[in-house]
PDB file of C-alpha atoms in Angstrom:
ATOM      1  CA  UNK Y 212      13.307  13.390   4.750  1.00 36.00           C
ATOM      2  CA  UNK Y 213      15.516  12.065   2.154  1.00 38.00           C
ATOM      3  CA  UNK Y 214      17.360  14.680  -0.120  1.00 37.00           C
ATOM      4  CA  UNK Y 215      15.892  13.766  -3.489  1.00 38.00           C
ATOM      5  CA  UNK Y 216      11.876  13.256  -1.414  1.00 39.00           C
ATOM      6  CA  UNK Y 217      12.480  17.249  -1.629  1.00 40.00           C
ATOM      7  CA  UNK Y 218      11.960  17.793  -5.352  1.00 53.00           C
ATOM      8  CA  UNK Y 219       8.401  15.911  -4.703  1.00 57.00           C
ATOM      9  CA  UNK Y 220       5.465  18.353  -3.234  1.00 62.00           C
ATOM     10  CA  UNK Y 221       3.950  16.152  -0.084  1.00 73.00           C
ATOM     11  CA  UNK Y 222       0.678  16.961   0.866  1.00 89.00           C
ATOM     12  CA  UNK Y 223       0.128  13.769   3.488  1.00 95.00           C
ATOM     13  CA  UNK Y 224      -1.594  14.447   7.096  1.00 96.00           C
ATOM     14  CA  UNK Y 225       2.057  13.146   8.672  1.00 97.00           C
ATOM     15  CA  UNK Y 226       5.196  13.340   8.484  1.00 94.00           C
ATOM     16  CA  UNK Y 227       7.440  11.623   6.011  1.00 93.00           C
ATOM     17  CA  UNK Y 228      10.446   9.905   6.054  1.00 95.00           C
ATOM     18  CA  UNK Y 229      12.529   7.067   4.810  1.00 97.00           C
ATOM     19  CA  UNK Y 230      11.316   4.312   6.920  1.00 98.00           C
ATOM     20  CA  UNK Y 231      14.159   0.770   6.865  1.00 98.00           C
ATOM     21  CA  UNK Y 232      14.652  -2.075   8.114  1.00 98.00           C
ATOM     22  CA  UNK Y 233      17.286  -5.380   7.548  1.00 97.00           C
ATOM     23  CA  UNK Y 234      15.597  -6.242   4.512  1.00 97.00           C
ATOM     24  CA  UNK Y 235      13.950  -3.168   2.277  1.00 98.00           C
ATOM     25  CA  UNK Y 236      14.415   0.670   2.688  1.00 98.00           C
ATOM     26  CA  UNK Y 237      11.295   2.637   1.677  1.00 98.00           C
ATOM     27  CA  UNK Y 238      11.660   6.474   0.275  1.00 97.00           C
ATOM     28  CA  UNK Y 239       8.998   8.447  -0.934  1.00 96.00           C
ATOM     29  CA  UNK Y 240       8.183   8.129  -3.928  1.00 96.00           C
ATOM     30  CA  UNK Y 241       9.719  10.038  -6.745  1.00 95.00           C
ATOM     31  CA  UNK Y 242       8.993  10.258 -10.426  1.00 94.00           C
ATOM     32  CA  UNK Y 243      12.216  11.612 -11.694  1.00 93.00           C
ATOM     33  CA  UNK Y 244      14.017   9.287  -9.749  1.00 96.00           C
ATOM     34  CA  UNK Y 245      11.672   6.333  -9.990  1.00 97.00           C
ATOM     35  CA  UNK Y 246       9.207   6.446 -12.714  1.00 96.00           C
ATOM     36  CA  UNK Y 247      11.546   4.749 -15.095  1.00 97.00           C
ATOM     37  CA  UNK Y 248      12.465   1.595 -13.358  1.00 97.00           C
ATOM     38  CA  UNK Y 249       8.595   0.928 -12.319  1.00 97.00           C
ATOM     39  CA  UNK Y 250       7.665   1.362 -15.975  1.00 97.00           C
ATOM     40  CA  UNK Y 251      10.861  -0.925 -16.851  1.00 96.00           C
ATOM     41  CA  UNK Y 252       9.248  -3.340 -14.253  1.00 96.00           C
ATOM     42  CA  UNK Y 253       6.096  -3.509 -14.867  1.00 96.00           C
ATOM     43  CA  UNK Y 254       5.085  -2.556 -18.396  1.00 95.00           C
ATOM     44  CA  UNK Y 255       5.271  -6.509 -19.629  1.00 96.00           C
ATOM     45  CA  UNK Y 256       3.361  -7.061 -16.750  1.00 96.00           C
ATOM     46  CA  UNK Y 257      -0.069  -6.402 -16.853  1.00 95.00           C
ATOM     47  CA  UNK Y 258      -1.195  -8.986 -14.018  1.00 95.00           C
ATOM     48  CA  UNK Y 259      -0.107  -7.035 -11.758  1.00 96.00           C
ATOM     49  CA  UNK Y 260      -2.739  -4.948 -11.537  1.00 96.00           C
ATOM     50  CA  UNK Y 261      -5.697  -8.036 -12.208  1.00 96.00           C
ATOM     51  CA  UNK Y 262      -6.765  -7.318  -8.833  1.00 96.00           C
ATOM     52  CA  UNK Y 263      -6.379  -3.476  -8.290  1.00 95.00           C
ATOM     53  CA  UNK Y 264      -9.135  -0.733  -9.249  1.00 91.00           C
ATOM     54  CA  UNK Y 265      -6.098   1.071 -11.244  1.00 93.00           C
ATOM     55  CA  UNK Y 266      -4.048   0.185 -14.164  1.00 93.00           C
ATOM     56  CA  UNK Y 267      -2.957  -0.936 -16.094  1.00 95.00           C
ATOM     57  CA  UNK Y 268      -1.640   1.791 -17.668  1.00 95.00           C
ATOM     58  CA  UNK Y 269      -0.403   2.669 -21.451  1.00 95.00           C
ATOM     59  CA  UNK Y 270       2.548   4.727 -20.573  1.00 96.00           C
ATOM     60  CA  UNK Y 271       4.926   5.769 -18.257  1.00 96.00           C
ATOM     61  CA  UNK Y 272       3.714   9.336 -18.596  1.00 96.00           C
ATOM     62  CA  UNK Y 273      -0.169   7.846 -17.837  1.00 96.00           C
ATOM     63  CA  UNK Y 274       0.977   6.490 -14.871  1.00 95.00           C
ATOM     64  CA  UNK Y 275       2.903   9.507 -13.528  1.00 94.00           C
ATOM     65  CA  UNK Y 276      -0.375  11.440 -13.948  1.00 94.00           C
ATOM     66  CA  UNK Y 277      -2.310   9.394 -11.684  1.00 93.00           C
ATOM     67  CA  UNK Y 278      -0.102   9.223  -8.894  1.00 91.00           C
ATOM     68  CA  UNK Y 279       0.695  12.960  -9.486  1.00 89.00           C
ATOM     69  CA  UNK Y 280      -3.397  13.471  -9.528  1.00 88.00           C
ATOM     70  CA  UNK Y 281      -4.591  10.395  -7.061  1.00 86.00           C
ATOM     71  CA  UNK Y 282      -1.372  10.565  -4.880  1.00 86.00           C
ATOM     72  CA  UNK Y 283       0.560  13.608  -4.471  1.00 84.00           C
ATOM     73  CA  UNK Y 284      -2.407  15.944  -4.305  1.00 88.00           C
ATOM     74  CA  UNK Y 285      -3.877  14.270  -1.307  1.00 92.00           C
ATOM     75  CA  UNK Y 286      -3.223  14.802   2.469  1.00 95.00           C
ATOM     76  CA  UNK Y 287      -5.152  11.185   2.714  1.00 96.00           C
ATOM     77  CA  UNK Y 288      -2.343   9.110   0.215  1.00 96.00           C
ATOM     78  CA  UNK Y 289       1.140   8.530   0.534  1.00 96.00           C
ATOM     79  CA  UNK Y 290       3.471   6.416  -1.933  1.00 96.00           C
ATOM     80  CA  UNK Y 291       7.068   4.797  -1.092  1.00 97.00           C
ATOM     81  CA  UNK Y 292       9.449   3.276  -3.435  1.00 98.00           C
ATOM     82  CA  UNK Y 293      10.670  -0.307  -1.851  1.00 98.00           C
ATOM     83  CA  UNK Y 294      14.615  -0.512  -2.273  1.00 98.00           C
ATOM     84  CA  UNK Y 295      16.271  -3.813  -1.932  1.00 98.00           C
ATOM     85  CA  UNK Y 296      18.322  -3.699   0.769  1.00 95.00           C
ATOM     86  CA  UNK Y 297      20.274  -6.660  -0.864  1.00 94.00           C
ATOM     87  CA  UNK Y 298      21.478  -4.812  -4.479  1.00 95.00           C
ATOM     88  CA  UNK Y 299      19.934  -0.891  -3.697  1.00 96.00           C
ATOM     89  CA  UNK Y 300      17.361  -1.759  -6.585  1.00 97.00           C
ATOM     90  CA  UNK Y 301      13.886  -0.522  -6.904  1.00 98.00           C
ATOM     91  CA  UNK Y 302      11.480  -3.823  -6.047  1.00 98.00           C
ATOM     92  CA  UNK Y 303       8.176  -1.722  -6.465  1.00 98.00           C
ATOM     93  CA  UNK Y 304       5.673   0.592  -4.492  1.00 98.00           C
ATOM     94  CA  UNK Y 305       3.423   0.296  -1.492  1.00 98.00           C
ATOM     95  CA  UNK Y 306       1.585   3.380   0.468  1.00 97.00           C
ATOM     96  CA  UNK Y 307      -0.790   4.585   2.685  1.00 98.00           C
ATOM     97  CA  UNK Y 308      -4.386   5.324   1.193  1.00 97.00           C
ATOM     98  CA  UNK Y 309      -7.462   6.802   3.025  1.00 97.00           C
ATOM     99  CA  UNK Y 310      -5.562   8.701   6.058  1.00 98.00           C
ATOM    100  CA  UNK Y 311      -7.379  10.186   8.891  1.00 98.00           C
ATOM    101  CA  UNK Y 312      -5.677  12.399  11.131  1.00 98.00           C
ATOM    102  CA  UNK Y 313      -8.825  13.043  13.026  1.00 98.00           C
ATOM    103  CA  UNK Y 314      -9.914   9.190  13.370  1.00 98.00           C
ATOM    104  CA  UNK Y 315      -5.960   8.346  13.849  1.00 98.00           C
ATOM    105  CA  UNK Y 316      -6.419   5.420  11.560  1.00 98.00           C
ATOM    106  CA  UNK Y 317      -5.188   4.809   8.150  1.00 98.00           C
ATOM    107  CA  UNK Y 318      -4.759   1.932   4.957  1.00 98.00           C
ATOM    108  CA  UNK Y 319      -2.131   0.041   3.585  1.00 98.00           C
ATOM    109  CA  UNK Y 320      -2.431  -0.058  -0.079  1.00 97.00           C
ATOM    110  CA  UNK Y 321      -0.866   0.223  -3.711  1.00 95.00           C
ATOM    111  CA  UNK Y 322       1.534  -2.811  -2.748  1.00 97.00           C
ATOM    112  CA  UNK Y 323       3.163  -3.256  -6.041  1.00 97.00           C
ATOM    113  CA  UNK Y 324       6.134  -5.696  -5.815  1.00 97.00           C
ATOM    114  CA  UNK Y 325       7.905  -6.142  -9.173  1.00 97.00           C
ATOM    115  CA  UNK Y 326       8.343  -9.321 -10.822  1.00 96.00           C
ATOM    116  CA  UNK Y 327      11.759  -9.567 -10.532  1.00 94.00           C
ATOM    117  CA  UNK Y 328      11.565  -9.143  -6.965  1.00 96.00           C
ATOM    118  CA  UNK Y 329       8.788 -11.405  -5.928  1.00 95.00           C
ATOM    119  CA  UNK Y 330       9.244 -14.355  -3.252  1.00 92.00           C
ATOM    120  CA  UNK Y 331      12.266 -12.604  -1.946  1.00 94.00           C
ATOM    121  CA  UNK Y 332      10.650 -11.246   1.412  1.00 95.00           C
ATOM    122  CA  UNK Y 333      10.987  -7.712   0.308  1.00 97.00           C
ATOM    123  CA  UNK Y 334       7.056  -7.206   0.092  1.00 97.00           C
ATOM    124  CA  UNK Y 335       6.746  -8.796   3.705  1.00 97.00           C
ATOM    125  CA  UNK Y 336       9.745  -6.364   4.934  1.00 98.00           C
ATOM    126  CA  UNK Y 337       7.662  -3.372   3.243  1.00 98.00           C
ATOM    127  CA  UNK Y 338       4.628  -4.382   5.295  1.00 98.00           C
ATOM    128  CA  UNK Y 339       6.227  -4.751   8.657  1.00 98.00           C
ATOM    129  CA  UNK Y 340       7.280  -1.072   8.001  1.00 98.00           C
ATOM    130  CA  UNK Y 341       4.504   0.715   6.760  1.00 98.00           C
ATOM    131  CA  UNK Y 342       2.798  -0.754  10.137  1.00 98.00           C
ATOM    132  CA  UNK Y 343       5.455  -0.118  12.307  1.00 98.00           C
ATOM    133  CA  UNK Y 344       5.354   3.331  11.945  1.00 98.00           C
ATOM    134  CA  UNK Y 345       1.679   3.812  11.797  1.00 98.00           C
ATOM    135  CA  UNK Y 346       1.468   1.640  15.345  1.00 98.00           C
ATOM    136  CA  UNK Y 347       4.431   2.369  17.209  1.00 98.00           C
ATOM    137  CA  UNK Y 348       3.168   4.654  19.780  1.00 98.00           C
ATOM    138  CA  UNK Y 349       5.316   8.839  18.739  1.00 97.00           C
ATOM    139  CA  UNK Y 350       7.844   7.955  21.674  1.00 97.00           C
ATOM    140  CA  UNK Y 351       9.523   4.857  19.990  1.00 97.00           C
ATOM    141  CA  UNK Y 352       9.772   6.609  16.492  1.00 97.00           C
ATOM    142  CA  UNK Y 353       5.543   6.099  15.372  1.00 98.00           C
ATOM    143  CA  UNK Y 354       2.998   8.001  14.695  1.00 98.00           C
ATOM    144  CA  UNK Y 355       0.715   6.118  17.364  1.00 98.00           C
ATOM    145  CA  UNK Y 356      -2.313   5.451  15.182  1.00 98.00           C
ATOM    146  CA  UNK Y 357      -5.602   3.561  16.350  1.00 98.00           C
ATOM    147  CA  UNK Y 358      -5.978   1.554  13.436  1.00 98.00           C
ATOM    148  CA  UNK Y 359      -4.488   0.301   9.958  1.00 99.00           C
ATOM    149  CA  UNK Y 360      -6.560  -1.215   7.725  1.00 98.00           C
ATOM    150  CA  UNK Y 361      -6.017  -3.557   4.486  1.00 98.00           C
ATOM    151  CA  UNK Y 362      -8.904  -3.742   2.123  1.00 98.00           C
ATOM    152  CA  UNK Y 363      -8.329  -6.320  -1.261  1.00 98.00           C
ATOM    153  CA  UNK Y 364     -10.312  -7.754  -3.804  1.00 98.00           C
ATOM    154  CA  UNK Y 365     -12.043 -11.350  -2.083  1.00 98.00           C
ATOM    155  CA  UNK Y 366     -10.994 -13.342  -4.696  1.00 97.00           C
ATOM    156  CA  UNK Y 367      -7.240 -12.045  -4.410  1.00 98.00           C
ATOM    157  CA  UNK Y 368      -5.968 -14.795  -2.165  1.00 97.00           C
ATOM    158  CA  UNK Y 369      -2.481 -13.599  -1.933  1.00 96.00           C
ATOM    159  CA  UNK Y 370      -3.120 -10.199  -0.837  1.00 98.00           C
ATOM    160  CA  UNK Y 371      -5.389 -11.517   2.033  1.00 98.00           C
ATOM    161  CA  UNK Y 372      -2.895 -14.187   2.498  1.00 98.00           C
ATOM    162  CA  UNK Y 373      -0.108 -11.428   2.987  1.00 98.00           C
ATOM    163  CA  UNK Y 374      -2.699  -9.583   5.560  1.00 98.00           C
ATOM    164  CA  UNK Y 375      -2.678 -12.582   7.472  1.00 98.00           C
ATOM    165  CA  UNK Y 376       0.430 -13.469   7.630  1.00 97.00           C
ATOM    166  CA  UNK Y 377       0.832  -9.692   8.944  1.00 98.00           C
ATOM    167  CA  UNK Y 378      -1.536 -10.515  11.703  1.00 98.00           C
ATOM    168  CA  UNK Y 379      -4.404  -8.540   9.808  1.00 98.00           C
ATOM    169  CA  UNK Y 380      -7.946 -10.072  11.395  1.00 98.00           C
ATOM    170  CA  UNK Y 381     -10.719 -10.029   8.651  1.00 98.00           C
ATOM    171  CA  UNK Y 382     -13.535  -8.059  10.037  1.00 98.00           C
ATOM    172  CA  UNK Y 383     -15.897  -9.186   6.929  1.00 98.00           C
ATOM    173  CA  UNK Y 384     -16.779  -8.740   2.798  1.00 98.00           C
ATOM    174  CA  UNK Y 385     -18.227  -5.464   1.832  1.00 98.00           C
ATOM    175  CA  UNK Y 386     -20.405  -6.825  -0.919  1.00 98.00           C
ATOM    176  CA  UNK Y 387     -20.547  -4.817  -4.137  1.00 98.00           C
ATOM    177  CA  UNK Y 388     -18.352  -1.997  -2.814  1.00 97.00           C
ATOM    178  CA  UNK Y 389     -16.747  -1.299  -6.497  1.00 96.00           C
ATOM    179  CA  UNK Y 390     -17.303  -0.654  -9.616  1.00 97.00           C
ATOM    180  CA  UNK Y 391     -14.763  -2.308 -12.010  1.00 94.00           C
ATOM    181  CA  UNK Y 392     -14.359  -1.739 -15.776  1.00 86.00           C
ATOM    182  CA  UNK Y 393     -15.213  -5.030 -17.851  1.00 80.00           C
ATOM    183  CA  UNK Y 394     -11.909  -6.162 -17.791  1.00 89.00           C
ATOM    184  CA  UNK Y 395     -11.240  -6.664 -14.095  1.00 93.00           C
ATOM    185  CA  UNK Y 396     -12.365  -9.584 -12.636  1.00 95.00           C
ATOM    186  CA  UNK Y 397     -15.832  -9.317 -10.555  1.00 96.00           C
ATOM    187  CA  UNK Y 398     -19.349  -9.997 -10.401  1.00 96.00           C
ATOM    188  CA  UNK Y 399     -21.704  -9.641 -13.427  1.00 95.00           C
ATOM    189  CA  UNK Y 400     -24.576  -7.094 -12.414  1.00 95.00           C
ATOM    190  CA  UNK Y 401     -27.864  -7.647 -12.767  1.00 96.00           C
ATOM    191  CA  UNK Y 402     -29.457  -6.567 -16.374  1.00 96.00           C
ATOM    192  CA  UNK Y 403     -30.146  -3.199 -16.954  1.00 97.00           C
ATOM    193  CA  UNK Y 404     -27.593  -1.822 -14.478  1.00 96.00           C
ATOM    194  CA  UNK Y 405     -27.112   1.868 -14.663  1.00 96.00           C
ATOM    195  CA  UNK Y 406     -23.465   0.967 -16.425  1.00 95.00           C
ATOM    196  CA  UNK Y 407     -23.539  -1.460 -18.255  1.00 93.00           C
ATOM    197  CA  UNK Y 408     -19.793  -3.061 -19.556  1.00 91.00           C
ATOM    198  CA  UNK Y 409     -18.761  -2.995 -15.845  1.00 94.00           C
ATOM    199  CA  UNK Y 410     -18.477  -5.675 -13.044  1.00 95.00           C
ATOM    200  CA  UNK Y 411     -18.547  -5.505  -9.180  1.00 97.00           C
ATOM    201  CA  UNK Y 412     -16.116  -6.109  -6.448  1.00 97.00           C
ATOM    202  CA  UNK Y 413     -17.019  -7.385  -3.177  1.00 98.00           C
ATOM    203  CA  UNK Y 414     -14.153  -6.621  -0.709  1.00 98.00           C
ATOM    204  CA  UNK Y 415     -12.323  -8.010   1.985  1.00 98.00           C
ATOM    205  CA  UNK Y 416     -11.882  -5.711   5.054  1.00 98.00           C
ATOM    206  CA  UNK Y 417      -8.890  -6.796   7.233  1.00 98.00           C
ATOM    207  CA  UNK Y 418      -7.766  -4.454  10.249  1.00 98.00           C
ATOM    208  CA  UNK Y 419      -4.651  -4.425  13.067  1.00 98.00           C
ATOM    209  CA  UNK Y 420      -5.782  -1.934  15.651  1.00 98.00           C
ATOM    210  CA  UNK Y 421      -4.121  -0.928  18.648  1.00 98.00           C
ATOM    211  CA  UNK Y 422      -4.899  -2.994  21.159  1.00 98.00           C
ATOM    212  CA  UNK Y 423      -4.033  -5.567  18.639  1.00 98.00           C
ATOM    213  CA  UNK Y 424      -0.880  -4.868  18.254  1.00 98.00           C
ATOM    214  CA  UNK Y 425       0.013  -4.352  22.042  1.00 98.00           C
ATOM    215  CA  UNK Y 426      -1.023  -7.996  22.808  1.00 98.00           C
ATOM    216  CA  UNK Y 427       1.361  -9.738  20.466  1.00 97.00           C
ATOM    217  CA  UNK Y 428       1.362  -7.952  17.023  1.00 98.00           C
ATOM    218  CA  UNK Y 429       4.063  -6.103  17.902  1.00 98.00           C
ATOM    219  CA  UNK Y 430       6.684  -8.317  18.644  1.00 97.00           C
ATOM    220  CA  UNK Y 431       5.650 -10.375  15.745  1.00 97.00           C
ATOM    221  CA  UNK Y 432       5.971  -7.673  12.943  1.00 98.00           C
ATOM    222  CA  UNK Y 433       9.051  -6.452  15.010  1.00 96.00           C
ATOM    223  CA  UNK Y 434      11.454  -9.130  14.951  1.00 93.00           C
ATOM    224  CA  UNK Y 435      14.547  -9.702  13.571  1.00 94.00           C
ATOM    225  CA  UNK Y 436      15.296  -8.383  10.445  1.00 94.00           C
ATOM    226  CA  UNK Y 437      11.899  -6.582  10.204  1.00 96.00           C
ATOM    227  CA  UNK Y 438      12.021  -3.833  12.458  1.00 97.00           C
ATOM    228  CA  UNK Y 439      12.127  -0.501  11.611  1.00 98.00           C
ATOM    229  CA  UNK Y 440      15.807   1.574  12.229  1.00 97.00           C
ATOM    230  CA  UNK Y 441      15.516   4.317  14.854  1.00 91.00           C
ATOM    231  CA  UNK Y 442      15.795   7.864  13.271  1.00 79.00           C
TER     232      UNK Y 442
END
């Protein structure tokens, strides 16, 4: 684990390390180290979040409470900061969300690329990582999970788009799985709803299981550039 990931408490079923590749380096996350430049980023930026259940958020200390509440706390999340390979800058966030050590499956989520940094290939280079080392069986530097998931709003076309282009397979819409607040984009409910001022979100369910990823995924998310540095 990287020096500074040791100020940071990590509760996550797995161990953590810097994961890199040609492109992007990912560290855990740390808000003494990295709160400030993702507030910098993304502050002006509200759109960022249009299509995510969080955010945005009114300060930097507001968002350093929810991933110190939603993030750090659990053995189920895990945040990374993506670094830049190219300049050593911060480009933005990504993690894994509902872990299961005992189902060896987990979720790709919280992909947060900064403005600045977007349509450079550094979200695509955080992707190939984060399944890398879920998939790649413990002997080649994985933790040999079943399953990774990706889960995004249906009308966010560009995250399913990036799950695709990952080799994610859509395994259908989980209608009305979320509540939103008014302001995110969803489906009206019917009248009289138990809480009212709030909209649905039907979701899109994407998956790369094993099996998947030993008949062809793999050498796809491994190639050059992309794969992951042995430790």
């Amino acid at each position: 684990m990287a020096e500074a990931s040791r100020e940071v408490p990590v509760h996550f079923c797995y161990p953590i390390r810097d994961l890199e590749n040609d492109r992007v380096k990912l560290t855990p996350f740390n808000p003494s180290m990295h709160g400030d430049a993702y507030w910098a980023g993304t502050h002006a930026h509200p759109e960022v979040y249009t299509f995510l259940p969080f955010g945005p958020f009114p300060s930097l200390a507001a968002f350093l409470t929810y991933i110190e509440e939603r993030w750090q706390r659990s053995p189920e999340h895990i945040l990374w900061a993506m670094l830049d390979k190219a300049s050593g800058a911060f480009a933005g966030i990504c993690g894994y969300i509902n872990t299961s050590a005992a189902n060896l499956s987990t979720e790709i989520g919280a992909v947060i690329c900064l403005p600045a940094f977007q349509s450079k290939g550094i979200t695509s280079a955080a992707v190939a990582l984060l399944m890398q080392y879920a998939l790649l069986l413990p002997s080649e530097g994985g933790l040999g999970l079943r399953r990774v998931q990706w889960q995004a709003h249906a009308s966010n076309e560009r995250s399913i788009g990036l799950a695709r282009k990952h080799s994610f397979r859509l395994e259908g819409m989980i209608r009305w799985q979320r509540v939103l607040a008014g302001d995110k984009p969803g489906v009206d409910p019917r009248e009289g709803d138990s809480k009212p001022g709030t909209k649905g979100r039907h979701t899109a369910l994407l998956s790369v299981c094993w099996d998947d990823w030993e008949q062809g995924v793999k050498e796809k998310i491994c190639g050059p550039g992309l794969m992951m540095y042995a430790t």
